Amino acid sequence: MENKRRLFALITPPSVFLLFFFMVPLVIMALYTLKASSFGPLLPFSFTAFENFFSNPSYFVLLLNSSRLALLTAVLSILLAYPVAYYLVFYTGARRVMLLTLLILPAWISYLLRVLAWKVILGSEGLLNQLLIQAGLIQDGAPILLYSQAAVLITLVYVWIPFAALPIFAAMERIDPRLHEAAADLGASPSVTFWRVTFPLTMPGVASAFFFVFIPTLGEWVTPTLVGGVSGIMYGNLIQDQFGRALNWPLGALMSMVLLVLVGVFSYIFNRFIPITEVPVSS
Amino acid sequence: MRQTGKWLGLGYYLLLLLFLQLPILLLIVFSFNDSVLLVFPLKGFTLQWYRELLQATELINAAKNSLIIGVVSSVVATVLGGAAAIAIARYNFPGREFFLNIATLPLVIPYVVLAVALLILFQALKVELNLWTIMIGHTIINMPYVMLIVAARLSGFANNLEEAAMDLGATYWGTLMRVTLPISMPALVAAFLSSFTMSFDEFSLAFFLAGTQNTLPVYLYSQLRFPSRLPLAVTTAAVVIMVSVVILLFSEWLRRLGAGRPKV
């Protein structure tokens, strides 16, 4: 009884906060998809937003493109981060954490500022363009690297490498070095050891890296706005647009719900393999 | 074989380090460049942009807002997330799984979705957007981090310390204050600091939920559209970068301190 009261006192404030500012908004947003327009009353329900959304294939194309870009971003950042995690864990000894911190320091610097840096580098008068001109590879003012899908991809990969590196590093660090010795004793070559011992054991890290890069990238709209231009916009820009210029909140709410469902499905599948929320109870 | 691997690895590490740090260094270099254009060759050394920064009242105001929002939302997130962490680490109750699932959901929701959901809520309730609305958004995204950090710390300790305190006659709340909280303290401080940095940097929620008052990222974003204001944005960036690095090194140091758990 006493215990119950204590638990109640601990769990009520966070639950109430989550209910009012997390669950309720999502429910209201779901209802909002049935509104006739941004400013009218909720009733009677209207399916205008649904008709609008499902009759316009370009929304799906953009969602598909954004998923592909998010997938590419996640895969590339993992591919770039994996070798460095491997090097740090298996070759650098005690200095590894220091070396890792040095590497991932940029991750703690404002997201917007890191994107700004790439705007400066990839811009039409930017560093990369100048370099290419000086190297004689392109003529003056030739390809404008800024405002393309490639610019979005480069910037996103840059932004996410540290976040991909961390979980992979953590998973690798947990590998018992005796396993490698055992593999070698049993006659496995280094590459066999890697593919049959190290790689499988780092899979949970790779999976969380994938998840934590893929999901936020799917909803990304800031980077595309700054470096993407017309050809670089993503699904998140659609949502932002409905609440900004287009002022079609019901459609924006529906687009958000679609993204939410998609993320929910991914999270569910992911959670079946790696439960991120598991916390043991000690009593 | 191993030697080659070592050199290859080192080479790759240095390349990646260059790739990750160069853009940041570039911003810092341009903040001292005597030109409105962010192009090479550099014109000359100047502190002009830093002087202008001190006079940019709108920017300073935005930074102040970010500071206030960061502190308040992190305190609230730490208190609420900490309470939730104690509950989930110390009690097995019906609905615990459900609570965990809901409470960690903000980790995986794209911020733009949460932002528009809150925007719709506030509009439906006819709440005017202001610093408080941003704080609520930031609290929601920071709570799960706090909860997981603190719960991980608590589950590293068996609850027999708490039991011992109560056996010795301490009340439950006395035990909470004098045993459980001190145990969680390193995690709470680390959680607070990482919440603060997250909130200070967060753009998407702040963009949608800001009324007439900007946060620093929202202000910076508004400046990026005007080429003539870019140097000032870059200089702000340089300052923020230097401050962030100091704060994060400090919080990393605290986290390490907390990670060295005594054996119980």
Coordinates of C-alpha atoms in Angstrom, one line a residue:
Chain A
M1 CA 0.0 0.0 0.0
E2 CA 2.7 2.4 1.1
N3 CA 4.7 1.3 -1.9
K4 CA 1.9 2.0 -4.2
R5 CA 1.5 5.6 -3.0
R6 CA 5.2 6.2 -3.5
L7 CA 5.1 4.8 -7.0
F8 CA 2.1 6.9 -7.7
A9 CA 3.8 10.0 -6.5
L10 CA 6.8 9.3 -8.8
I11 CA 5.1 8.2 -11.9
T12 CA 2.1 10.7 -12.0
P13 CA 3.9 13.9 -12.9
P14 CA 5.8 12.5 -15.9
S15 CA 2.8 10.6 -17.0
V16 CA 0.5 13.7 -16.9
F17 CA 3.1 15.8 -18.7
L18 CA 3.4 13.1 -21.4
L19 CA -0.3 12.7 -21.7
F20 CA -1.0 16.4 -22.1
F21 CA 1.9 17.5 -24.3
F22 CA 2.6 14.3 -26.2
M23 CA -0.3 11.9 -26.5
V24 CA -3.1 14.5 -26.7
P25 CA -1.3 16.6 -29.4
L26 CA -0.9 13.4 -31.5
V27 CA -4.6 12.6 -31.1
I28 CA -5.7 16.1 -31.9
M29 CA -3.4 16.0 -35.0
A30 CA -5.1 12.8 -36.1
L31 CA -8.5 14.4 -35.7
Y32 CA -7.2 17.5 -37.5
T33 CA -6.7 15.4 -40.7
L34 CA -10.5 15.3 -40.9
K35 CA -11.0 19.1 -40.9
A36 CA -12.4 20.7 -44.0
S37 CA -9.9 23.6 -43.8
S38 CA -7.3 25.2 -41.6
F39 CA -9.7 27.6 -39.9
G40 CA -13.2 26.1 -40.0
P41 CA -14.8 23.9 -37.3
L42 CA -13.9 20.3 -36.8
L43 CA -17.4 19.0 -37.5
P44 CA -18.7 17.9 -39.9
F45 CA -15.7 15.7 -40.8
S46 CA -14.3 16.1 -44.3
F47 CA -12.1 13.8 -46.3
T48 CA -10.7 16.6 -48.4
A49 CA -7.1 16.2 -47.0
F50 CA -7.3 12.4 -47.7
E51 CA -8.6 12.9 -51.2
N52 CA -6.0 15.5 -51.8
F53 CA -3.1 13.4 -50.5
F54 CA -4.0 10.1 -52.0
S55 CA -4.8 11.5 -55.4
N56 CA -1.5 13.2 -55.7
P57 CA 1.2 10.7 -56.6
S58 CA 4.0 13.3 -56.3
Y59 CA 3.6 13.1 -52.5
F60 CA 4.4 9.4 -52.6
V61 CA 7.2 10.0 -55.0
L62 CA 8.7 12.5 -52.6
L63 CA 8.1 10.1 -49.6
L64 CA 9.8 7.4 -51.6
N65 CA 12.7 9.6 -52.6
S66 CA 13.1 10.8 -49.0
S67 CA 13.2 7.2 -47.7
R68 CA 15.8 6.4 -50.3
L69 CA 17.9 9.4 -49.4
A70 CA 17.5 8.5 -45.7
L71 CA 18.5 5.0 -46.4
L72 CA 21.5 6.1 -48.4
T73 CA 22.5 8.6 -45.7
A74 CA 22.3 5.9 -43.1
V75 CA 24.3 3.3 -45.1
L76 CA 27.0 5.8 -46.2
S77 CA 27.5 7.1 -42.6
I78 CA 27.7 3.6 -41.3
L79 CA 30.2 2.6 -44.1
L80 CA 32.4 5.6 -43.3
A81 CA 32.1 5.2 -39.5
Y82 CA 32.7 1.4 -39.3
P83 CA 36.3 1.3 -40.3
V84 CA 37.2 4.1 -37.9
A85 CA 35.5 2.4 -35.0
Y86 CA 37.3 -0.8 -35.9
Y87 CA 40.7 1.0 -36.0
L88 CA 40.0 2.8 -32.7
V89 CA 38.9 -0.3 -30.8
F90 CA 41.4 -2.8 -32.1
Y91 CA 44.5 -0.7 -32.8
T92 CA 44.7 2.3 -30.5
G93 CA 44.7 0.9 -26.9
A94 CA 44.1 3.3 -24.0
R95 CA 43.9 6.5 -26.2
R96 CA 40.9 5.3 -28.0
V97 CA 38.3 7.2 -26.1
M98 CA 40.3 10.4 -26.5
L99 CA 40.7 9.8 -30.2
L100 CA 37.0 9.1 -30.5
T101 CA 36.0 12.2 -28.6
L102 CA 38.2 14.3 -30.9
L103 CA 36.5 12.7 -33.9
I104 CA 33.0 13.2 -32.8
L105 CA 33.4 16.7 -31.3
P106 CA 31.7 18.3 -34.3
A107 CA 28.5 16.3 -33.5
W108 CA 28.1 18.5 -30.4
I109 CA 28.2 21.7 -32.4
S110 CA 24.9 23.2 -33.5
Y111 CA 23.3 21.3 -36.3
L112 CA 22.4 24.5 -38.1
L113 CA 26.0 25.7 -38.0
R114 CA 27.3 22.5 -39.5
V115 CA 24.8 22.8 -42.3
L116 CA 25.9 26.4 -42.7
A117 CA 29.5 25.3 -43.1
W118 CA 28.5 23.1 -46.0
K119 CA 26.5 25.9 -47.5
V120 CA 29.8 27.8 -47.5
I121 CA 31.8 24.9 -48.9
L122 CA 29.3 23.8 -51.6
G123 CA 28.1 27.3 -52.7
S124 CA 28.5 28.6 -56.2
E125 CA 31.4 30.7 -55.0
G126 CA 32.2 28.2 -52.4
L127 CA 35.4 26.5 -51.5
L128 CA 34.9 23.4 -53.5
N129 CA 34.0 25.2 -56.7
Q130 CA 37.1 27.4 -56.3
L131 CA 39.2 24.4 -55.8
L132 CA 37.9 22.7 -58.9
I133 CA 38.4 25.8 -61.0
Q134 CA 41.9 26.2 -59.8
A135 CA 42.6 22.6 -60.5
G136 CA 41.4 23.2 -64.0
L137 CA 38.8 20.5 -63.8
I138 CA 35.9 22.9 -64.5
Q139 CA 35.4 26.3 -66.1
D140 CA 34.6 29.3 -64.2
G141 CA 31.2 29.1 -62.5
A142 CA 30.5 25.7 -63.8
P143 CA 28.6 23.1 -61.8
I144 CA 26.8 24.6 -58.9
L145 CA 27.1 22.0 -56.2
L146 CA 24.8 23.8 -53.9
Y147 CA 21.1 23.2 -54.4
S148 CA 21.1 19.6 -55.4
Q149 CA 20.3 16.2 -53.9
A150 CA 24.0 15.4 -53.8
A151 CA 24.5 18.5 -51.6
V152 CA 21.8 17.3 -49.2
L153 CA 23.3 13.8 -49.1
I154 CA 26.8 15.1 -48.5
T155 CA 25.7 17.4 -45.7
L156 CA 23.5 14.8 -44.0
V157 CA 26.3 12.2 -44.1
Y158 CA 28.6 14.7 -42.7
V159 CA 26.1 15.5 -39.9
W160 CA 25.4 11.9 -39.0
I161 CA 28.8 10.1 -39.2
P162 CA 29.5 10.8 -35.5
F163 CA 26.1 9.4 -34.5
A164 CA 26.7 6.3 -36.5
A165 CA 30.2 5.9 -35.1
L166 CA 29.2 6.0 -31.4
P167 CA 27.0 2.8 -31.2
I168 CA 29.3 0.9 -33.5
F169 CA 32.2 1.8 -31.3
A170 CA 30.3 0.8 -28.2
A171 CA 29.3 -2.6 -29.6
M172 CA 32.9 -3.3 -30.8
E173 CA 34.4 -2.3 -27.5
R174 CA 32.2 -4.9 -25.7
I175 CA 33.7 -7.7 -27.8
D176 CA 35.9 -9.9 -25.6
P177 CA 39.4 -10.0 -27.1
R178 CA 39.7 -13.6 -26.1
L179 CA 37.2 -14.5 -28.8
H180 CA 39.7 -13.2 -31.4
E181 CA 42.5 -15.3 -29.7
A182 CA 40.3 -18.3 -29.7
A183 CA 39.4 -17.8 -33.4
A184 CA 43.1 -17.5 -34.3
D185 CA 44.0 -20.6 -32.2
L186 CA 41.4 -22.5 -34.1
G187 CA 43.1 -21.6 -37.3
A188 CA 40.8 -18.8 -38.6
S189 CA 42.5 -16.2 -40.8
P190 CA 42.0 -12.6 -39.9
S191 CA 39.4 -12.1 -42.6
V192 CA 37.5 -15.2 -41.5
T193 CA 37.7 -13.9 -37.9
F194 CA 36.3 -10.6 -38.9
W195 CA 33.4 -12.0 -40.9
R196 CA 32.5 -14.8 -38.5
V197 CA 33.2 -13.2 -35.1
T198 CA 33.7 -9.5 -35.1
F199 CA 31.1 -8.5 -37.7
P200 CA 28.2 -10.5 -36.3
L201 CA 29.0 -9.1 -32.8
T202 CA 28.9 -5.5 -34.0
M203 CA 25.5 -6.0 -35.7
P204 CA 23.5 -4.5 -32.8
G205 CA 25.6 -1.4 -32.9
V206 CA 25.2 -1.2 -36.7
A207 CA 21.5 -1.6 -36.3
S208 CA 21.1 1.2 -33.7
A209 CA 23.4 3.4 -35.8
F210 CA 21.1 2.7 -38.8
F211 CA 18.0 3.5 -36.8
F212 CA 19.2 6.7 -35.2
V213 CA 20.4 8.1 -38.6
F214 CA 17.5 6.8 -40.7
I215 CA 14.6 8.0 -38.6
P216 CA 15.5 11.6 -38.1
T217 CA 16.7 11.9 -41.7
L218 CA 13.3 10.7 -42.9
G219 CA 11.7 13.8 -41.3
E220 CA 14.4 16.2 -42.3
W221 CA 13.5 19.5 -43.8
V222 CA 16.1 22.0 -42.5
T223 CA 19.1 20.7 -44.5
P224 CA 17.1 20.4 -47.8
T225 CA 15.9 24.0 -47.3
L226 CA 19.4 25.3 -46.8
V227 CA 21.5 23.3 -49.3
G228 CA 18.9 21.4 -51.3
G229 CA 17.1 23.8 -53.5
V230 CA 14.1 22.7 -55.6
S231 CA 15.6 19.4 -56.6
G232 CA 16.7 18.6 -53.1
I233 CA 13.5 19.0 -51.2
M234 CA 12.4 16.2 -48.9
Y235 CA 9.1 15.0 -47.5
G236 CA 9.6 17.0 -44.3
N237 CA 9.6 20.2 -46.5
L238 CA 6.1 19.2 -47.6
I239 CA 4.9 19.2 -44.0
Q240 CA 6.6 22.5 -43.2
D241 CA 5.1 24.0 -46.3
Q242 CA 1.6 23.2 -45.3
F243 CA 2.0 25.0 -42.0
G244 CA 3.9 27.9 -43.6
R245 CA 3.2 29.1 -47.1
A246 CA 0.4 26.8 -48.2
L247 CA -1.5 27.1 -44.9
N248 CA -3.3 23.8 -45.3
W249 CA -3.1 22.5 -41.8
P250 CA -5.3 19.4 -42.3
L251 CA -3.2 18.3 -45.2
G252 CA 0.0 19.0 -43.2
A253 CA -1.5 17.0 -40.3
L254 CA -2.2 14.1 -42.6
M255 CA 1.3 14.2 -44.0
S256 CA 2.7 14.1 -40.5
M257 CA 0.4 11.2 -39.6
V258 CA 1.7 9.3 -42.7
L259 CA 5.3 9.9 -41.6
L260 CA 4.4 8.9 -38.0
V261 CA 2.9 5.6 -39.2
L262 CA 5.9 4.9 -41.4
V263 CA 8.3 5.6 -38.5
G264 CA 6.1 3.5 -36.2
V265 CA 6.3 0.5 -38.5
F266 CA 10.1 0.9 -38.8
S267 CA 10.4 1.3 -35.0
Y268 CA 8.3 -1.8 -34.4
I269 CA 10.4 -3.9 -36.7
F270 CA 13.6 -2.6 -35.3
N271 CA 12.4 -3.0 -31.7
R272 CA 11.8 -6.7 -32.3
F273 CA 15.5 -7.1 -32.9
I274 CA 17.1 -4.6 -30.6
P275 CA 15.0 -3.4 -27.7
I276 CA 16.3 0.1 -27.0
T277 CA 14.0 0.7 -24.1
E278 CA 14.9 -2.3 -21.9
V279 CA 15.7 -1.2 -18.4
P280 CA 16.0 -3.9 -15.7
V281 CA 14.1 -3.6 -12.5
S282 CA 16.3 -4.0 -9.5
S283 CA 13.7 -4.8 -6.9
Chain B
M1 CA 49.9 -7.6 -41.7
R2 CA 49.0 -6.0 -38.4
Q3 CA 51.4 -3.1 -39.1
T4 CA 49.8 -2.3 -42.4
G5 CA 46.4 -2.4 -40.8
K6 CA 47.6 0.0 -38.2
W7 CA 48.9 2.5 -40.8
L8 CA 45.9 2.2 -43.0
G9 CA 43.7 2.7 -40.0
L10 CA 45.6 5.8 -38.8
G11 CA 45.5 7.2 -42.3
Y12 CA 41.8 6.7 -42.5
Y13 CA 41.2 8.2 -39.1
L14 CA 43.1 11.3 -40.0
L15 CA 41.2 11.7 -43.2
L16 CA 37.9 11.4 -41.5
L17 CA 39.0 13.7 -38.8
L18 CA 39.9 16.3 -41.4
F19 CA 36.6 15.8 -43.1
L20 CA 34.7 16.3 -39.9
Q21 CA 36.7 19.2 -38.5
L22 CA 37.5 21.2 -41.6
P23 CA 34.1 22.7 -42.1
I24 CA 34.0 23.8 -38.4
L25 CA 37.5 25.4 -38.7
L26 CA 36.4 27.1 -41.9
L27 CA 33.6 28.9 -40.0
I28 CA 36.1 30.0 -37.4
V29 CA 38.6 31.2 -40.0
F30 CA 35.9 33.2 -41.9
S31 CA 34.8 34.9 -38.6
F32 CA 38.1 36.7 -38.7
N33 CA 38.0 37.5 -42.4
D34 CA 37.8 41.1 -43.5
S35 CA 35.2 40.6 -46.2
V36 CA 31.4 40.1 -46.5
L37 CA 32.0 37.3 -49.0
L38 CA 32.8 33.9 -47.6
V39 CA 35.4 33.1 -50.3
F40 CA 39.1 32.5 -50.5
P41 CA 41.7 34.0 -50.6
L42 CA 41.1 35.6 -47.2
K43 CA 41.2 39.4 -47.2
G44 CA 42.8 40.1 -43.9
F45 CA 42.4 39.7 -40.2
T46 CA 39.6 41.6 -38.5
L47 CA 37.6 41.7 -35.3
Q48 CA 34.9 43.7 -37.0
W49 CA 32.4 40.9 -36.9
Y50 CA 32.9 40.2 -33.3
R51 CA 32.4 43.9 -32.5
E52 CA 29.2 43.9 -34.5
L53 CA 28.2 40.8 -32.7
L54 CA 28.3 42.6 -29.4
Q55 CA 25.9 45.3 -30.7
A56 CA 23.5 42.9 -32.4
T57 CA 20.7 43.3 -29.8
E58 CA 18.3 40.9 -31.6
L59 CA 20.9 38.2 -31.6
I60 CA 21.8 38.7 -28.0
N61 CA 18.2 38.6 -27.1
A62 CA 17.8 35.4 -29.1
A63 CA 20.7 33.9 -27.2
K64 CA 19.2 34.9 -23.9
N65 CA 15.9 33.2 -24.9
S66 CA 17.8 30.1 -25.8
L67 CA 19.5 30.2 -22.5
I68 CA 16.3 30.6 -20.5
I69 CA 14.5 27.9 -22.5
G70 CA 17.5 25.6 -22.2
V71 CA 17.7 26.0 -18.4
V72 CA 14.0 25.8 -17.6
S73 CA 13.2 22.9 -20.0
S74 CA 16.2 20.9 -18.8
V75 CA 15.3 21.4 -15.2
V76 CA 11.8 20.2 -15.8
A77 CA 13.0 17.3 -18.0
T78 CA 15.5 16.3 -15.4
V79 CA 12.9 16.3 -12.6
L80 CA 10.2 14.5 -14.6
G81 CA 12.6 12.1 -16.3
G82 CA 14.4 11.4 -13.0
A83 CA 11.2 10.6 -11.2
A84 CA 10.2 8.3 -14.1
A85 CA 13.6 6.7 -14.0
I86 CA 13.3 5.9 -10.3
A87 CA 9.9 4.4 -10.9
I88 CA 10.9 2.2 -13.7
A89 CA 14.2 1.1 -12.2
R90 CA 12.9 0.4 -8.8
Y91 CA 9.3 -0.8 -9.3
N92 CA 7.7 -3.5 -11.3
F93 CA 4.2 -2.3 -11.9
P94 CA 1.4 -3.1 -14.2
G95 CA 1.7 -0.8 -17.3
R96 CA 5.5 -0.4 -16.8
E97 CA 6.2 -1.7 -20.3
F98 CA 3.5 0.6 -21.7
F99 CA 4.8 3.6 -19.9
L100 CA 8.3 2.9 -21.1
N101 CA 7.1 2.6 -24.7
I102 CA 5.2 5.8 -24.6
A103 CA 7.9 7.7 -22.7
T104 CA 10.6 6.7 -25.1
L105 CA 8.5 7.4 -28.2
P106 CA 9.7 11.0 -28.5
L107 CA 13.2 9.5 -29.2
V108 CA 12.0 8.2 -32.6
I109 CA 9.5 10.8 -33.7
P110 CA 10.7 13.2 -36.3
Y111 CA 10.8 16.6 -34.6
V112 CA 8.8 18.2 -37.4
V113 CA 5.9 15.8 -36.6
L114 CA 6.0 16.6 -32.8
A115 CA 6.4 20.3 -33.6
V116 CA 3.3 20.5 -35.8
A117 CA 1.3 18.3 -33.4
L118 CA 2.1 20.8 -30.6
L119 CA 1.4 23.7 -32.9
I120 CA -2.1 22.3 -33.6
L121 CA -2.7 21.7 -29.9
F122 CA -1.7 25.3 -28.9
Q123 CA -3.8 26.7 -31.7
A124 CA -6.8 24.5 -30.7
L125 CA -6.4 25.7 -27.1
K126 CA -5.9 29.3 -28.3
V127 CA -2.6 29.5 -26.5
E128 CA -0.4 32.2 -27.8
L129 CA 3.0 31.0 -28.9
N130 CA 5.9 32.2 -26.7
L131 CA 8.9 30.9 -24.9
W132 CA 6.8 28.5 -22.8
T133 CA 5.5 26.7 -25.8
I134 CA 9.1 26.0 -27.0
M135 CA 10.0 24.9 -23.4
I136 CA 7.2 22.3 -23.5
G137 CA 8.4 21.0 -26.8
H138 CA 12.0 20.7 -25.5
T139 CA 11.0 19.1 -22.3
I140 CA 9.2 16.4 -24.2
I141 CA 12.2 15.5 -26.4
N142 CA 14.6 15.6 -23.4
M143 CA 12.6 13.5 -21.0
P144 CA 13.4 10.2 -22.5
Y145 CA 17.1 10.9 -22.6
V146 CA 17.1 11.8 -19.0
M147 CA 15.0 8.8 -18.1
L148 CA 17.2 6.3 -19.9
I149 CA 20.5 7.9 -18.5
V150 CA 19.3 7.9 -14.9
A151 CA 17.6 4.5 -15.1
A152 CA 20.8 3.0 -16.5
R153 CA 22.7 4.5 -13.6
L154 CA 20.2 3.2 -11.0
S155 CA 20.0 -0.3 -12.4
G156 CA 23.7 -0.4 -12.0
F157 CA 23.1 -0.3 -8.3
A158 CA 21.1 -2.9 -6.5
N159 CA 18.5 -1.3 -4.3
N160 CA 20.0 -2.9 -1.2
L161 CA 21.5 0.5 -0.2
E162 CA 18.0 1.9 -0.1
E163 CA 16.8 -1.1 1.9
A164 CA 19.7 -0.8 4.3
A165 CA 18.8 2.9 4.9
M166 CA 15.2 2.0 5.6
D167 CA 16.2 -0.9 7.9
L168 CA 18.2 1.7 9.8
G169 CA 15.1 3.7 10.3
A170 CA 15.2 6.2 7.5
T171 CA 11.8 7.1 6.0
Y172 CA 11.2 6.4 2.4
W173 CA 11.4 10.0 1.3
G174 CA 14.5 10.5 3.6
T175 CA 16.1 7.5 1.8
L176 CA 15.1 9.0 -1.6
M177 CA 16.8 12.3 -0.7
R178 CA 19.9 10.9 1.0
V179 CA 20.5 7.7 -0.8
T180 CA 18.8 7.4 -4.1
L181 CA 19.4 11.0 -5.3
P182 CA 23.1 11.0 -4.4
I183 CA 23.5 7.7 -6.3
S184 CA 21.8 9.2 -9.3
M185 CA 23.5 12.6 -9.1
P186 CA 26.2 12.1 -11.7
A187 CA 23.6 10.8 -14.1
L188 CA 21.2 13.6 -13.3
V189 CA 23.9 16.2 -13.9
A190 CA 25.0 14.6 -17.1
A191 CA 21.4 14.3 -18.2
F192 CA 20.7 18.0 -17.4
L193 CA 23.8 19.1 -19.3
S194 CA 23.0 17.1 -22.4
S195 CA 19.4 18.3 -22.2
F196 CA 20.6 21.8 -22.1
T197 CA 22.9 21.5 -25.1
M198 CA 20.1 19.7 -27.0
S199 CA 17.6 22.4 -26.2
F200 CA 20.1 25.2 -27.0
D201 CA 20.7 23.7 -30.4
E202 CA 17.3 22.5 -31.3
F203 CA 15.8 24.2 -34.3
S204 CA 12.7 22.4 -35.7
L205 CA 10.5 22.6 -32.6
A206 CA 11.6 26.1 -31.8
F207 CA 10.9 27.2 -35.4
F208 CA 7.3 26.1 -35.3
L209 CA 6.6 27.0 -31.7
A210 CA 8.3 30.4 -31.5
G211 CA 5.9 33.3 -31.3
T212 CA 7.4 36.7 -31.7
Q213 CA 10.5 35.8 -29.8
N214 CA 13.3 33.8 -31.4
T215 CA 15.8 31.3 -30.1
L216 CA 19.3 31.5 -31.3
P217 CA 19.0 28.8 -34.0
V218 CA 15.8 30.3 -35.2
Y219 CA 17.4 33.7 -35.4
L220 CA 20.5 32.2 -37.2
Y221 CA 18.2 30.5 -39.7
S222 CA 16.4 33.7 -40.4
Q223 CA 19.8 35.3 -41.2
L224 CA 21.0 32.7 -43.5
R225 CA 18.8 33.9 -46.3
F226 CA 20.6 37.3 -46.5
P227 CA 24.1 37.0 -47.9
S228 CA 25.1 40.3 -46.3
R229 CA 24.3 38.9 -42.8
L230 CA 26.3 35.7 -43.4
P231 CA 29.5 36.9 -41.8
L232 CA 27.7 37.8 -38.6
A233 CA 26.0 34.4 -38.6
V234 CA 29.4 32.7 -39.1
T235 CA 30.8 34.7 -36.3
T236 CA 28.0 33.7 -34.0
A237 CA 28.7 30.2 -35.1
A238 CA 32.3 30.5 -34.1
V239 CA 31.4 31.8 -30.7
V240 CA 28.8 29.1 -30.2
I241 CA 31.2 26.4 -31.3
M242 CA 33.8 27.5 -28.8
V243 CA 31.3 27.7 -26.0
S244 CA 29.8 24.3 -26.9
V245 CA 33.2 22.6 -26.9
V246 CA 33.9 23.9 -23.4
I247 CA 30.5 22.9 -22.1
L248 CA 30.7 19.4 -23.7
L249 CA 34.1 18.7 -22.5
F250 CA 32.9 19.5 -19.0
S251 CA 29.9 17.3 -19.3
E252 CA 31.9 14.5 -20.8
W253 CA 34.3 14.8 -17.8
L254 CA 31.3 14.6 -15.4
R255 CA 29.9 11.6 -17.2
R256 CA 33.2 9.7 -16.9
L257 CA 33.3 10.6 -13.3
G258 CA 29.8 9.1 -12.9
A259 CA 30.7 6.1 -15.0
G260 CA 33.3 4.9 -12.5
R261 CA 30.7 3.2 -10.3
P262 CA 31.9 2.0 -6.9
K263 CA 31.2 -1.7 -6.4
V264 CA 28.2 -2.3 -4.1

